[in-house]
XYZ file of C-alpha atoms in Angstrom:
312
model
C 77.755 137.257 85.196
C 79.252 140.515 83.991
C 76.408 142.287 85.825
C 78.172 141.812 89.145
C 81.760 141.005 88.169
C 84.011 144.072 88.447
C 86.167 145.267 85.596
C 89.578 143.635 85.686
C 92.066 146.512 85.509
C 95.686 145.607 84.907
C 98.093 148.432 85.674
C 101.668 147.849 84.520
C 103.974 150.253 86.332
C 107.469 151.273 85.212
C 106.533 150.050 81.760
C 109.202 150.578 79.122
C 108.384 148.064 76.343
C 107.273 149.115 72.889
C 103.569 148.311 72.372
C 103.740 146.463 69.070
C 102.457 143.155 67.778
C 104.551 140.407 66.223
C 104.476 142.263 62.896
C 105.792 145.429 64.486
C 102.499 147.324 64.300
C 101.656 149.664 67.167
C 98.900 148.360 69.459
C 96.953 149.667 72.457
C 97.574 148.557 76.062
C 94.264 146.657 75.916
C 95.368 144.717 72.845
C 98.709 143.991 74.507
C 96.831 142.551 77.510
C 94.605 140.386 75.306
C 97.623 139.102 73.391
C 99.229 138.096 76.678
C 96.061 136.241 77.700
C 96.015 134.373 74.381
C 99.554 133.074 74.781
C 100.412 129.631 76.112
C 103.551 128.597 77.957
C 103.072 124.886 77.256
C 102.669 121.904 79.569
C 105.421 122.999 81.950
C 103.523 126.221 82.701
C 99.980 124.875 83.136
C 99.295 127.002 86.230
C 100.079 130.196 84.336
C 97.788 129.147 81.486
C 95.077 128.300 84.003
C 95.350 131.802 85.467
C 94.987 133.296 81.987
C 91.899 131.175 81.328
C 90.304 132.196 84.629
C 90.834 135.884 83.894
C 89.219 135.505 80.471
C 86.356 133.387 81.796
C 85.398 135.252 84.938
C 86.247 138.810 83.965
C 84.483 139.499 80.672
C 85.364 143.194 80.906
C 89.084 143.877 81.035
C 91.229 146.988 80.766
C 94.974 147.589 80.722
C 96.977 150.706 81.569
C 100.718 151.203 81.307
C 102.592 153.683 83.472
C 106.059 154.784 82.532
C 108.675 155.758 85.137
C 107.520 158.802 87.144
C 111.066 160.156 87.133
C 114.606 159.090 86.349
C 118.020 159.123 87.970
C 118.540 160.991 91.239
C 115.045 162.483 91.045
C 113.611 159.136 92.185
C 115.030 159.687 95.690
C 112.949 162.853 96.070
C 109.852 161.748 94.182
C 107.488 161.755 97.191
C 107.884 165.516 97.496
C 107.359 166.265 93.800
C 104.301 167.974 92.364
C 102.767 166.896 89.052
C 104.757 169.544 87.220
C 108.014 167.891 88.377
C 107.069 164.365 87.263
C 107.446 162.749 83.881
C 104.799 164.273 81.590
C 103.826 160.880 80.127
C 103.472 159.395 83.635
C 101.096 162.179 84.716
C 99.030 161.802 81.541
C 98.767 158.043 81.974
C 97.766 158.383 85.667
C 95.021 160.850 84.765
C 93.744 158.450 82.114
C 93.634 155.598 84.667
C 91.883 157.770 87.230
C 89.228 158.968 84.782
C 88.478 155.415 83.682
C 88.063 154.106 87.239
C 85.703 156.956 88.143
C 83.671 156.394 84.980
C 82.967 152.719 85.744
C 79.346 152.062 86.686
C 78.495 150.571 90.055
C 77.918 146.833 90.004
C 74.308 145.718 90.483
C 72.876 142.424 91.706
C 70.436 142.078 88.829
C 69.088 143.899 85.831
C 65.664 144.502 87.408
C 66.154 146.065 90.825
C 69.524 147.649 89.933
C 70.478 147.217 93.594
C 74.192 148.002 94.047
C 76.471 145.119 94.969
C 77.684 145.653 98.510
C 80.844 144.232 100.011
C 79.201 141.224 101.655
C 77.211 140.573 98.449
C 80.382 140.401 96.399
C 81.918 138.128 99.027
C 78.935 135.758 98.701
C 79.162 135.717 94.911
C 82.903 135.073 95.058
C 82.569 132.344 97.690
C 79.936 130.563 95.586
C 82.141 130.640 92.508
C 85.221 129.471 94.393
C 83.313 126.577 95.953
C 82.019 125.591 92.525
C 85.559 125.651 91.128
C 86.873 123.561 94.017
C 84.216 120.885 93.576
C 84.237 120.947 89.806
C 80.596 122.047 89.692
C 79.058 124.136 86.952
C 79.175 127.838 87.726
C 75.651 129.228 88.008
C 74.838 132.884 88.457
C 71.288 131.889 89.442
C 72.545 129.784 92.361
C 74.983 132.479 93.405
C 72.251 135.112 93.226
C 69.926 132.893 95.274
C 72.513 132.630 98.063
C 73.307 136.331 97.965
C 69.629 137.274 98.012
C 68.841 134.933 100.875
C 71.725 136.268 102.938
C 70.967 139.901 102.100
C 67.240 139.611 102.797
C 67.761 137.705 106.052
C 70.205 140.344 107.223
C 67.794 143.099 106.175
C 64.926 141.447 108.085
C 67.058 141.177 111.232
C 68.053 144.854 110.959
C 64.508 146.099 110.385
C 63.067 143.953 113.184
C 65.673 145.362 115.563
C 64.840 148.911 114.434
C 61.113 148.180 114.901
C 61.696 147.035 118.478
C 63.945 150.012 119.237
C 61.398 152.540 117.942
C 58.496 150.844 119.753
C 60.384 150.930 123.045
C 60.838 154.674 122.698
C 57.195 155.066 123.752
C 56.842 156.391 127.292
C 55.459 153.561 129.419
C 53.062 152.756 130.767
C 50.954 153.715 127.758
C 47.480 154.385 129.140
C 45.485 153.539 126.013
C 45.881 150.360 123.965
C 44.809 152.293 120.876
C 47.941 154.446 121.216
C 50.095 151.314 121.141
C 48.188 149.942 118.145
C 48.527 153.214 116.255
C 52.278 153.440 116.893
C 52.796 149.752 116.104
C 50.919 150.103 112.803
C 52.904 153.221 111.903
C 56.326 151.651 112.551
C 55.342 148.301 111.016
C 54.237 149.900 107.752
C 57.401 151.982 107.588
C 59.649 148.947 108.064
C 57.720 146.789 105.590
C 57.976 149.531 102.977
C 61.729 149.699 103.605
C 61.945 145.911 103.279
C 60.150 145.979 99.913
C 62.410 148.750 98.640
C 65.725 147.296 99.808
C 65.259 143.523 99.523
C 66.564 141.636 96.516
C 63.810 140.238 94.237
C 63.946 136.627 95.356
C 61.084 135.056 97.355
C 60.313 138.442 98.897
C 56.985 137.239 100.291
C 58.767 134.718 102.518
C 60.939 137.389 104.106
C 58.021 139.795 104.452
C 55.968 137.170 106.293
C 58.979 136.397 108.490
C 59.477 140.089 109.298
C 55.784 140.552 110.112
C 55.752 137.520 112.420
C 58.800 138.727 114.319
C 57.518 142.293 114.659
C 54.061 141.059 115.727
C 55.657 138.924 118.460
C 57.626 141.957 119.674
C 54.470 144.113 119.675
C 52.518 141.452 121.622
C 55.271 141.237 124.221
C 55.390 145.030 124.499
C 51.610 145.166 125.071
C 51.793 142.487 127.773
C 54.628 144.278 129.552
C 52.771 147.567 129.295
C 49.641 145.970 130.760
C 51.633 144.829 133.791
C 52.953 148.368 134.269
C 49.421 149.773 133.985
C 48.147 147.313 136.586
C 51.001 148.221 138.879
C 50.094 151.915 138.550
C 46.436 151.156 139.250
C 47.283 149.174 142.343
C 49.627 151.893 143.549
C 46.967 154.598 143.016
C 44.298 152.549 144.776
C 46.579 151.924 147.743
C 47.379 155.649 148.016
C 43.682 156.580 147.913
C 42.876 154.025 150.560
C 45.642 155.174 152.904
C 44.611 158.831 152.485
C 40.950 158.101 153.211
C 41.749 156.010 156.282
C 43.999 158.763 157.627
C 41.412 161.484 156.930
C 38.531 159.538 158.531
C 40.339 157.760 161.322
C 38.004 159.162 164.036
C 34.818 158.077 162.225
C 36.177 154.612 161.520
C 37.005 154.129 165.235
C 33.473 155.197 166.266
C 30.494 152.946 167.027
C 29.297 153.075 163.418
C 32.840 152.698 162.115
C 32.265 149.386 160.316
C 29.284 150.739 158.378
C 31.119 153.941 157.512
C 34.164 151.960 156.370
C 32.042 149.895 153.990
C 30.337 152.979 152.576
C 33.658 154.794 152.223
C 35.162 151.909 150.330
C 32.182 151.200 148.099
C 31.267 154.770 147.200
C 34.007 157.272 147.951
C 36.878 155.039 146.815
C 35.190 154.140 143.555
C 34.380 157.774 142.810
C 37.930 158.970 143.455
C 39.467 156.041 141.661
C 37.317 156.498 138.554
C 38.207 160.169 138.478
C 41.948 159.518 138.587
C 41.827 156.593 136.170
C 39.910 158.326 133.363
C 42.933 158.268 130.977
C 43.229 154.464 131.275
C 41.277 151.800 129.391
C 38.199 150.700 131.318
C 38.912 147.002 130.905
C 42.260 147.455 132.687
C 40.485 149.154 135.580
C 37.511 146.796 135.920
C 39.293 143.544 135.160
C 41.588 143.716 138.143
C 39.891 146.050 140.591
C 36.129 145.989 139.995
C 35.101 142.474 139.021
C 31.517 143.553 139.623
C 30.909 147.288 139.760
C 27.666 146.892 141.756
C 28.913 144.197 144.113
C 30.287 146.054 147.162
C 31.335 142.921 148.984
C 33.408 141.707 146.025
C 34.969 145.144 145.648
C 35.965 145.353 149.335
C 37.489 141.892 149.127
C 39.447 142.638 145.959
C 40.622 145.986 147.298
C 41.839 144.523 150.591
C 43.581 141.789 148.643
C 45.471 144.213 146.366
C 46.095 147.112 148.730
C 48.898 145.336 150.539
C 50.809 144.100 147.450
């Protein structure tokens, strides 16, 4: 448990007692602290003894610092404006010692394997698990606490990475004309996010969270492809309608002539297809043929489909 439990630092300010044991021998602040924890105030002070026991049990690493008065007499009224050279020399020395110790403490990690640093919400989960165990009289288990922390951390990480995946995918300019471009970008972002998940997740049932992340990102990619396909179809319909209107306007006299019906059919079946193919080269062929040329050699079907879509 000491892997994640922070060092318990007791700082006794305005300390004026002599640090000696019961035999009068000089002792360190740490020894003074441990002596205090070993004391008992009897049955009438059970709560105080319980606090001592909890400190010893749940904080295996403990440290004590004593700070003497920073100044004396009238100087105390002006202490906020003093520099270090105007404060009590012992007070400054003791503060520096405290500061150096705090900065030298290693970061807490979730486990001895990944060495992942304990974040604020991780520590909150550990603490909550321990408190709940104490309240119910259950046995404290680091394994159970770690399981809860890992599950919460990994779930949160999955949600973050899935959101980032969706955000990056939507940065693509739509409509994307080639499905292969979507697949390439999807594969690129997916691999990046899965690598991040493997690096940042806590080592507990990682495969479950990886499968979950992949399923969510795949669903987002499928939805993006479907939406893009609708945009592509809309563009195709819009282009076809524009070509049709331009050709009708340019050949209005011929269409109104005696052979107008025959010319109209030829214009639609040949000229329209030629122009449309030319403009739609960047798009996937299946998008073009599926909705606009159900049978490339069937002129009657083409005219019917075109007339059906040109007024959408």
